[in-house]
Each structure stands twice: as C-alpha cells, then as structure tokens.
Coordinates of C-alpha atoms and ligand atoms in Angstrom, one line a residue:
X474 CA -4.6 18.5 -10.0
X475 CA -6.0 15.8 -12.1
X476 CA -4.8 12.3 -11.5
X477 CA -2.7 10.9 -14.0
X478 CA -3.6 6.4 -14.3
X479 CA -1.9 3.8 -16.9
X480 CA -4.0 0.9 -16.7
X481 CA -2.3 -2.7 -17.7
X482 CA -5.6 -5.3 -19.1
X483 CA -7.9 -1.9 -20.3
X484 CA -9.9 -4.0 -22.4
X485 CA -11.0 -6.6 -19.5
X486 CA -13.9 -6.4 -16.8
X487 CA -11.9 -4.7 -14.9
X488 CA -9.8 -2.1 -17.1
X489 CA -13.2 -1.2 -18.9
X490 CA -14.5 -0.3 -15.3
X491 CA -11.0 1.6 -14.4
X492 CA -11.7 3.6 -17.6
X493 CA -15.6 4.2 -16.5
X494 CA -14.1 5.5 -13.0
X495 CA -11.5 7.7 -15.0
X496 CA -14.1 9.2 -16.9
X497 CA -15.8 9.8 -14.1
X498 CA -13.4 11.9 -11.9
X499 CA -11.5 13.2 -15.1
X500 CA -8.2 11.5 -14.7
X501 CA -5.8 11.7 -17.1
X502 CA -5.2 7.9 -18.9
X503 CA -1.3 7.8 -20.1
X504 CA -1.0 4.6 -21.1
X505 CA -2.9 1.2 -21.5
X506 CA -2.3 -2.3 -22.8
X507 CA -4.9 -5.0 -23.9
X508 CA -4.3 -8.3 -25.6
X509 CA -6.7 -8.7 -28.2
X510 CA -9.4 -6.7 -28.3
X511 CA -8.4 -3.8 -30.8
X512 CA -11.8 -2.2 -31.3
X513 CA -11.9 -1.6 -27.7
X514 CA -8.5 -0.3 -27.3
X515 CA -8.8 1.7 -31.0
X516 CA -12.4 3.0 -28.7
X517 CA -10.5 3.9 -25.3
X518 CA -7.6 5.6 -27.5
X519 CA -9.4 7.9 -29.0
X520 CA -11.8 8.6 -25.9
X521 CA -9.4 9.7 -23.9
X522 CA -6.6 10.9 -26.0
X523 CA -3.7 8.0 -24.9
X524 CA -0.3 8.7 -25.9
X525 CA 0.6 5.0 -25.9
X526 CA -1.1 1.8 -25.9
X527 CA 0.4 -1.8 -26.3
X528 CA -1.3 -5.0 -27.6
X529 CA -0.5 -8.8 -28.5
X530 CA 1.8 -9.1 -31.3
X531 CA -0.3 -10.6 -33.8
X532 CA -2.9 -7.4 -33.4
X533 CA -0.3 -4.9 -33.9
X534 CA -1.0 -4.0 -37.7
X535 CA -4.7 -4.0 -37.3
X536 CA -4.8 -1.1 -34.2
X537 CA -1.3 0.7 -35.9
X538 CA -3.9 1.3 -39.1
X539 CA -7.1 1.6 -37.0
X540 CA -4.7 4.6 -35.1
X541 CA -3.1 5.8 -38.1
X542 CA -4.7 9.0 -37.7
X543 CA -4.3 10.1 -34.3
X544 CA -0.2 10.7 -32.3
X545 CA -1.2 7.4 -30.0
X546 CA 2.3 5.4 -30.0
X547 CA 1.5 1.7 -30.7
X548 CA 4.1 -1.0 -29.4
X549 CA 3.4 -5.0 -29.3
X550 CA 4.5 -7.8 -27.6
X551 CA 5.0 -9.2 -23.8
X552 CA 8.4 -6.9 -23.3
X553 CA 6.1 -3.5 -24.4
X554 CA 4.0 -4.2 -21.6
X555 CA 6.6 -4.6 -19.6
X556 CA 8.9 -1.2 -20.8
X557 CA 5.7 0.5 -20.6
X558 CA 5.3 -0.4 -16.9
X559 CA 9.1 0.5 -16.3
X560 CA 9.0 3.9 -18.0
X561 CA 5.3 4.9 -16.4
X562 CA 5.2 7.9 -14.3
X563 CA 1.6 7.9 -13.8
X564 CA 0.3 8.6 -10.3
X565 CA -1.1 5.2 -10.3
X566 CA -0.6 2.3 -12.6
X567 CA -3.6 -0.1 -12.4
X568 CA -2.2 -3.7 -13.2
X569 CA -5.9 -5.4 -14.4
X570 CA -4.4 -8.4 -16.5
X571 CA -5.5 -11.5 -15.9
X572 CA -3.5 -14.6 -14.9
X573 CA 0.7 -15.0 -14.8
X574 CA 1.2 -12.6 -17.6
X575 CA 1.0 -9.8 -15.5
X576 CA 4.1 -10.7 -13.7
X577 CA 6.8 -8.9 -15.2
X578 CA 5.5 -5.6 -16.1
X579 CA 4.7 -6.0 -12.0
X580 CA 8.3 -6.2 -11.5
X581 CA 9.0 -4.0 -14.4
X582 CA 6.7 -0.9 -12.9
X583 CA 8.5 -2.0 -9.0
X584 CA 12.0 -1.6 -10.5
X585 CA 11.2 1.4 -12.6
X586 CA 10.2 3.2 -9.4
X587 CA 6.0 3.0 -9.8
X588 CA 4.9 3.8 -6.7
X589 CA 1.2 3.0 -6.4
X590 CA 0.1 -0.5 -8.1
X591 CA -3.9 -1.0 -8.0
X592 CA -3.5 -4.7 -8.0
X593 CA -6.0 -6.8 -9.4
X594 CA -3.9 -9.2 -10.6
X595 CA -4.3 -12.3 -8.2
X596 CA -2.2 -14.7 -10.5
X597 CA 0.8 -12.9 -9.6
X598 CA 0.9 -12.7 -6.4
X599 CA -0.1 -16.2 -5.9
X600 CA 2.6 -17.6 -8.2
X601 CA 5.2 -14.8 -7.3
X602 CA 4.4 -13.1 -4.4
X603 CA 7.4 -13.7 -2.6
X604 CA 9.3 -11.5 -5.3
X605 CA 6.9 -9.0 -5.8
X606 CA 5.9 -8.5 -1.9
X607 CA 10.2 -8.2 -1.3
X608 CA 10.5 -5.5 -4.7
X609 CA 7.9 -3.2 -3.7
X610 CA 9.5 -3.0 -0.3
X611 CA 12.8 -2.6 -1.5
X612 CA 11.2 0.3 -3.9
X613 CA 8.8 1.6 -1.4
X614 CA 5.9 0.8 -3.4
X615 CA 2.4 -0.2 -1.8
X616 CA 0.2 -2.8 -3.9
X617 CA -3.2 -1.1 -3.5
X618 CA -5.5 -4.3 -3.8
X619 CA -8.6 -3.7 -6.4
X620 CA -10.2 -7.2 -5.7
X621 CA -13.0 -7.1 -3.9
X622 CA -12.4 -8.9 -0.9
X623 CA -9.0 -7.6 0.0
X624 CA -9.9 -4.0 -0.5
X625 CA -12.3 -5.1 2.0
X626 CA -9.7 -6.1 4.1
X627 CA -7.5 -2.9 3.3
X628 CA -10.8 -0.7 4.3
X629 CA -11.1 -2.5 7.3
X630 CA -7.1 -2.0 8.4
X631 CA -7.4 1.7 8.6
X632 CA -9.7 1.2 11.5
X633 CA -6.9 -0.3 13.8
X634 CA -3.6 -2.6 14.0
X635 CA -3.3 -6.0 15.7
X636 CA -5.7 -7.9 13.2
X637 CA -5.9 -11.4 14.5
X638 CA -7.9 -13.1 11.7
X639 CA -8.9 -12.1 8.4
X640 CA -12.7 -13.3 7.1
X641 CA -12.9 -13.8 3.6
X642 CA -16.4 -13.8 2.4
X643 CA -17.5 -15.9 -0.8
X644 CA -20.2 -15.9 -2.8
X645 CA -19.9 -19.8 -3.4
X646 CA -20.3 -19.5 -7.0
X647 CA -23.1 -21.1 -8.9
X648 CA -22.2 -24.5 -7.6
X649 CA -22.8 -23.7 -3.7
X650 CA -25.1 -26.8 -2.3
X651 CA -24.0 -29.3 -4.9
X652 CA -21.7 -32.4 -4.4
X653 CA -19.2 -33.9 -6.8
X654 CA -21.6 -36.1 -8.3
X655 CA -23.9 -33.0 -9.5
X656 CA -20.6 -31.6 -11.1
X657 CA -19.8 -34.5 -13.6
X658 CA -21.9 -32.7 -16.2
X659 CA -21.5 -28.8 -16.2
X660 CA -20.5 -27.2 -19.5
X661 CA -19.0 -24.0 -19.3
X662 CA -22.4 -22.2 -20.0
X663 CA -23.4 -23.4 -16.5
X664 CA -20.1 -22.7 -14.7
X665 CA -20.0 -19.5 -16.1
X666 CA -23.4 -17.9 -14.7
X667 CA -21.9 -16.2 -11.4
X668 CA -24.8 -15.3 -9.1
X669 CA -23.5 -11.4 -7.8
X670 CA -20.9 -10.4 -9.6
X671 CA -20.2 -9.8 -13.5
X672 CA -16.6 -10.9 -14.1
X673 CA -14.2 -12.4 -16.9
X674 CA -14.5 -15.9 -18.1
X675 CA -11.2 -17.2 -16.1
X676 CA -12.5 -15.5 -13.0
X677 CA -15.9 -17.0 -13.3
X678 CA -15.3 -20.6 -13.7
X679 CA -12.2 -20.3 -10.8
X680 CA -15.5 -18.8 -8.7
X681 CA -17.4 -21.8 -9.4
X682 CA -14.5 -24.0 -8.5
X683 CA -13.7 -21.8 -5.5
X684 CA -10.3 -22.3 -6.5
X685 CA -10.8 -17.9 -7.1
X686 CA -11.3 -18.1 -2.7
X687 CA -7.9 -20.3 -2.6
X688 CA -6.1 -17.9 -5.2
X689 CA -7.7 -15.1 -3.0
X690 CA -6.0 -16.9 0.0
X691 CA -2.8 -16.5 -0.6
X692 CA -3.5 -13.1 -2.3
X693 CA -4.6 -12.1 1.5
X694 CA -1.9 -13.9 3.0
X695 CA 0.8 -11.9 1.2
X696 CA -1.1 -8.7 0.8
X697 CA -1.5 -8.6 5.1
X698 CA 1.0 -10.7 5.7
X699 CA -1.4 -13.3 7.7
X700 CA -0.7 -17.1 8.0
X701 CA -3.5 -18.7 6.0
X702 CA -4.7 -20.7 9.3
X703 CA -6.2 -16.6 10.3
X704 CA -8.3 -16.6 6.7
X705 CA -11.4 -17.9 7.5
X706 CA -13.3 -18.3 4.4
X707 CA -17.0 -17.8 4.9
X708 CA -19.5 -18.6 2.4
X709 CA -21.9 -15.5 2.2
X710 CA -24.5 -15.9 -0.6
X711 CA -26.0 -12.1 -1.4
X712 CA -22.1 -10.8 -1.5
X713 CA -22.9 -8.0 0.9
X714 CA -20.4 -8.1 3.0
X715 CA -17.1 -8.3 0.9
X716 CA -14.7 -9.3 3.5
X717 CA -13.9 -8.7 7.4
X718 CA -11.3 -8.5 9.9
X719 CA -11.1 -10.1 13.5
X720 CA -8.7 -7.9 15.9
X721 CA -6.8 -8.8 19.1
X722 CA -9.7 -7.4 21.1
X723 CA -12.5 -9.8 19.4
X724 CA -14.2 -6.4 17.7
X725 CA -14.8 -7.3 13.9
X726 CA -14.9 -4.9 11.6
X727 CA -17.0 -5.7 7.9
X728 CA -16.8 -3.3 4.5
X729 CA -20.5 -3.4 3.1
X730 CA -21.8 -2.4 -0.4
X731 CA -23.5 -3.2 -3.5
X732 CA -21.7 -6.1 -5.0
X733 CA -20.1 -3.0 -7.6
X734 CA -16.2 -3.3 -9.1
X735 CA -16.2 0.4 -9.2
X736 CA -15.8 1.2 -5.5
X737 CA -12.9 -0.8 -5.3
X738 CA -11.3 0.6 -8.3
X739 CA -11.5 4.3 -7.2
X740 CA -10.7 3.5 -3.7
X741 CA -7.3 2.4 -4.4
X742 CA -6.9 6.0 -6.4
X743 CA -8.2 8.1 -3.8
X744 CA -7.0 6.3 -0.7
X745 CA -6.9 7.9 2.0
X746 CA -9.6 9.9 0.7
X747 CA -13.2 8.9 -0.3
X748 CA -15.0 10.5 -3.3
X749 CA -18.4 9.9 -3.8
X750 CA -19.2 7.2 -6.6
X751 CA -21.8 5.8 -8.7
X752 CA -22.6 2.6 -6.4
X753 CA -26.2 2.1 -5.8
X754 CA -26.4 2.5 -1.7
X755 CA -27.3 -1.0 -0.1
X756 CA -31.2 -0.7 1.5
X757 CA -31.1 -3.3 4.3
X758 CA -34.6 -3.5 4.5
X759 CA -35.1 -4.3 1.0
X760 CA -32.0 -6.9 1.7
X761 CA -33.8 -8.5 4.8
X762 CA -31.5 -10.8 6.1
X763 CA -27.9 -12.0 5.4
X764 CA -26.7 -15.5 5.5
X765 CA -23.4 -17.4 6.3
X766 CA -22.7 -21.1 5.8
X767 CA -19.2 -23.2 6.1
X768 CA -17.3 -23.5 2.6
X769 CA -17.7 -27.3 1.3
X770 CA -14.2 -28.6 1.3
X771 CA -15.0 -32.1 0.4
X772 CA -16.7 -31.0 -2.5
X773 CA -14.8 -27.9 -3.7
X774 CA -11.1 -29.7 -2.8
X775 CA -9.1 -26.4 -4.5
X776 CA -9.8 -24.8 -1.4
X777 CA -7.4 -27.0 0.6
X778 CA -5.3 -27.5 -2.5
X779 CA -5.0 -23.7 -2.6
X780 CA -3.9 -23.7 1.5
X781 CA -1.3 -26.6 1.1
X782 CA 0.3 -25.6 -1.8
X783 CA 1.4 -21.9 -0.2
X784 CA 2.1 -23.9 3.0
X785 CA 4.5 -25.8 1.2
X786 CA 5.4 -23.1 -0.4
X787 CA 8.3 -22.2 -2.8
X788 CA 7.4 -22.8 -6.5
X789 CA 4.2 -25.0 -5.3
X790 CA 2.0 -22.1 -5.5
X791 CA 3.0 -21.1 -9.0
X792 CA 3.1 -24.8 -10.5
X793 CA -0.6 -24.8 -8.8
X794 CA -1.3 -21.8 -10.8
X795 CA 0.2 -22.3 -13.6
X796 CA -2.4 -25.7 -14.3
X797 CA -5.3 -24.0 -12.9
X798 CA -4.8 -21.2 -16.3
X799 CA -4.2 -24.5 -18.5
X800 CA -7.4 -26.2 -17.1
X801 CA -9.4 -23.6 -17.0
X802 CA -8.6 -22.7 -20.7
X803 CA -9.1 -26.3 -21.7
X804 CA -12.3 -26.6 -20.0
X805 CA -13.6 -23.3 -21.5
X806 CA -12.1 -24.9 -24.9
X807 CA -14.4 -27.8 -24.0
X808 CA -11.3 -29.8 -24.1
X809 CA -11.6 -31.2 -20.3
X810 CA -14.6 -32.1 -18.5
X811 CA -15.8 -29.9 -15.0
X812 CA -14.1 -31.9 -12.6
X813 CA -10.9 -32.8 -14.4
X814 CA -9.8 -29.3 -13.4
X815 CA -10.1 -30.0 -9.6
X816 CA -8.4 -33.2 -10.2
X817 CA -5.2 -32.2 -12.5
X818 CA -4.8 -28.8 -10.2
X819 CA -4.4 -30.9 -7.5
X820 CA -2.0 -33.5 -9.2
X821 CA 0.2 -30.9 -10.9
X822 CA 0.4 -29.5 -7.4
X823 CA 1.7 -32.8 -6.0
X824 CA 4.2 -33.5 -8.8
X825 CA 5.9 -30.3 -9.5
X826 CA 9.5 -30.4 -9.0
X827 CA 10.0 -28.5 -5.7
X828 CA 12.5 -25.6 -5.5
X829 CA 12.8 -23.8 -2.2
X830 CA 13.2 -20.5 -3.1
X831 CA 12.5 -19.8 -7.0
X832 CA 13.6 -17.1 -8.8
X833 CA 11.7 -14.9 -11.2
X834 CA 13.1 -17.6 -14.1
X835 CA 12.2 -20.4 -12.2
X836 CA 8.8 -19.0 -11.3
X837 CA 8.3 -19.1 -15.3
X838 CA 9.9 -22.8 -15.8
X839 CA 7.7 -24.0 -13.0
X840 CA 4.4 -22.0 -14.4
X841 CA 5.0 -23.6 -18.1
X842 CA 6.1 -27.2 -16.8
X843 CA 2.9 -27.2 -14.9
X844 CA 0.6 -26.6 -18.1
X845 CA 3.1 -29.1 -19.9
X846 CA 2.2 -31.7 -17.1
X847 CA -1.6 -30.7 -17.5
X848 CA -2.1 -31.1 -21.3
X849 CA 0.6 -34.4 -21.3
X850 CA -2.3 -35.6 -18.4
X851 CA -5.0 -35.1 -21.1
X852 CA -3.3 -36.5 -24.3
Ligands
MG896 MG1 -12.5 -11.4 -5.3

C-alpha cells in the first residue's frame, strides 16, 4: 500500500524536494503547511489532490480564493500548524520548517501520537531538544533525521552499536580559508553562494558562518545521544562523504553520495528498506581525490560558541538560537554587517538569563528575549 506523508514547510528547499520524492514513489500527500508562498502551495494543492493545507495568517484570503474551487480545507495561523500535526495520521509526517517555529507542531504531532517525524528541523532540537528527545520517548516516536549529515550518521548506525565517536563532515562554506579580517565586508550575495549544496537562505548564511556545523552539533548530540567532545567536525570540501561514525573497535564506517537532498528525504520514509532513487551515482575516478582539513575555530568562533552553549546547557542553547534567527534575518535585511552575527550570537549566549531546566514556555521567553537582546544591541 501507498504511503500516506503530511509535510510541515512544503514550500521550502526541502518540502519542495519531499513533494518531488512523493511524486516519485506515488505517496499519498494528506496535509501540508507553508508560510508565504501561496502560489506554490495553490501549485502542490492541486497536484496532488491535498485535503488540507495551512498558511501564515495574513495569506489566508489569497490561497482560500486561489482554492475556492477545489474540497482542499484551508486553515491559518501558528496553532493550524500545530492542530494539523496533532490530528495527522499520516504514515509519516515530514516536519521541513525552518528555525524555532517548528517547535510546537513537534510537540503537537509527539502528543497526538505521530509516530514517524522526518526531521529536518535543526532549530528545534537545538533550542528544545531536551523536551522533544523525552516526548517522543514517552510516545514511542522515532525522529527520522532528513539532514544530511545525521542521516549519515543514522545510515551508518545500522551497521553496528557501541559508536565511540561521531565525524561530522562540513563543506566549510564559501568562507573556508579566510580569516576574520577577509569577512569585514561580505554582503549577503557573497555569503549566500554555498559551494555543494543548494539550500534556503537561513541555512546558507549559518553554513558560511559554520554556526549550521554547531547547530548540527547538538542536533547529533541529541539525535545519538553522544557528548559533543565524540563529534569531530571535519571540514571536507567536495561534500562526498556526508558524515561517519568511529566504533569501539576503531572500524569507521562513512555514507557516500552525490551531495543530493533527495536521498535523505526518501530514506527516512523507506527505512529499513532502500528504494532506488534519482541520485546521480558518485564516479570516483571522475572525483579523483578527497580532502580533509581541521575546522578554523579562531576564525569561525560559532563553532565553540555552538559546543559551550549545549555544555552549559538548559535554556543557553535556545537563547543561542534564538539570536542566530534575529542575526541572520538582520544581516540578510542588510541591517547588520557579516561579523556582527558571530559577535552578538556569542554575546546573547553569554547574557541570557540562565534557567536550569526550561519548560516549553520558557524555551519561548528565552528564544524572544534573545532576539530582544540582539536588535536592543543594534539600536
Ligand atoms: Mg546538514
């Protein structure tokens, strides 16, 4: 029988490729939400027949008379997304929205009993993870991780238990070789050119930073439940190798492939199985050698930023987040310069009001406090 998806973020980089792979395999698409982008989402409606989408609020009137011909349910606002998640029944419920907002529909699809999340929704798990790690135990859920790197890692697992170290490969962004000094300058046309891998604007910039390989830290360290001092971050230019794993015996085991979204999308559908897909097959000759350097740490700082915040853990990791989103929002804005996101990540980091163990409320106070603390540093 078909595969039934709902697929959170369906207008993004990543839902559009969910919906490529659902076309592909002929799954059935119940449900999807999108922010803004109602031509897409009036587009994906119709194509595959969804019986109920959600968008932002203010978008509700155009897609609800773009739709007005067809049965597709349209509901808006933040708690749609989130009722959508608690009532979906889908086999699997692909959660592709980007940054903190994808939170609570997390929780929402974990309490409504959801049983597969293809997770590719880093933000979350960095500010939250606590909570949403404990509610999909408690609801026997498994996060099925969509980023690259970590279903690296998750391929990699089936071959064995007793990992000892987790190496997370990065690309090292457009930036990789320059100091701080060559960064005063860069306008968001620059950060934005990613080498390997196409991607949304928020992901592209946090790859140039590398703050994306600190996020992707913690995203590992909760997903596997590893100690960040076993991530090794190793910067791997032609992003060939999307991530490996060290076990107790010393073997190391490495997931290969064109640098290609897809695979990882369809792999947390079919997993255990493996279907065939439309990934060009790598030809090592044609690739000729691979390389591996050391990440810069004096130059890209988030990384360490990103390891001592979860070490200090709590709300640190959210308040972190939470002014990486503003930064990275006001730099695309052209607001901040480059390096003032490196700078007031780091600060809001140091100056959040620390709270041992936050609740889902004071996840959100801590996330908006931080981007209060970033545009106040600004003004
Ligand atoms: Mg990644």
């Amino acid at each position: 029988m078909s595969k039934t998806i709902t697929v959170l973020g369906s207008t993004g980089s990543i839902g559009v490729q969910t919906l490529d792979v659902a076309e592909r395999y002929g799954y059935k698409v119940e449900g999807i939400s999108a922010y803004s982008n109602v031509r897409l989402a009036e587009e994906q409606c119709r194509k595959f027949g969804i019986k109920k989408v959600c968008i932002g609020e203010k978008y509700y009137s155009d897609l609800k008379t773009a739709l007005s011909d067809t049965d597709t349910v349209v509901t808006a606002g933040e708690e749609a997304v989130s009722e959508m998640a608690y009532e979906c029944t889908s086999d699997v419920l692909y959660n592709s929205v980007m940054g903190i907002a994808g939170m609570k529909p997390t929780l929402a699809a974990l309490r409504g009993g959801v049983k597969k999340i293809a997770f590719a929704n880093k933000e979350t798990l960095v500010a939250g993870g606590n909570i949403v790690m404990k509610e999909a135990e408690k609801n026997g859920a498994v996060l099925l991780p969509v980023d690259s790197e970590h279903s690296a890692i998750f391929q990699c697992l089936q071959c064995g238990n007793k990992a000892r170290k987790i190496l997370l490969t990065a690309s090292g962004g457009p930036f990789f070789g320059k100091k701080k000094k060559d960064l005063e300058n860069i306008t968001p046309a620059d950060a934005l050119k990613h080498p390997n891998w196409s991607m949304g604007a928020k992901i592209t910039i946090d790859s140039s930073t590398m703050m994306n390989k600190g996020l992707e830290i913690i995203e590992a360290a909760h997903l596997f439940g590893m100690s960040p001092d076993d991530i090794e971050v190793v910067v791997h230019r032609e992003s060939i190798i999307h991530s490996m794993v060290e076990f107790c015996d010393g073997a190391i085991l490495a997931q290969l492939g064109s640098p290609d979204m897809r695979l990882c999308i369809q792999y947390a559908a079919t997993y255990p199985d493996r279907l065939p897909s439309s990934v060009k097959p790598l030809d090592f000759s044609e690739i000729g050698t691979l390389s591996f350097h050391k990440p810069d740490r004096e130059t890209f700082t988030l990384l360490d930023t990103a390891v001592n915040a979860f070490k200090r853990g709590g709300n640190i990791p959210a308040a972190m987040n939470g002014a990486n989103e503003e930064a990275v929002s006001l730099f695309l804005k052209g607001k901040i310069k480059y390096l003032q996101i490196f700078d007031l990540v780091e600060e809001a980091a140091i100056n959040a009001k620390y709270i041992k163990d936050p609740t889902e409320t004071e996840i959100f106070e801590t996330d908006t406090a931080s981007r209060e603390y970033v545009k106040s540093r600004i003004q």
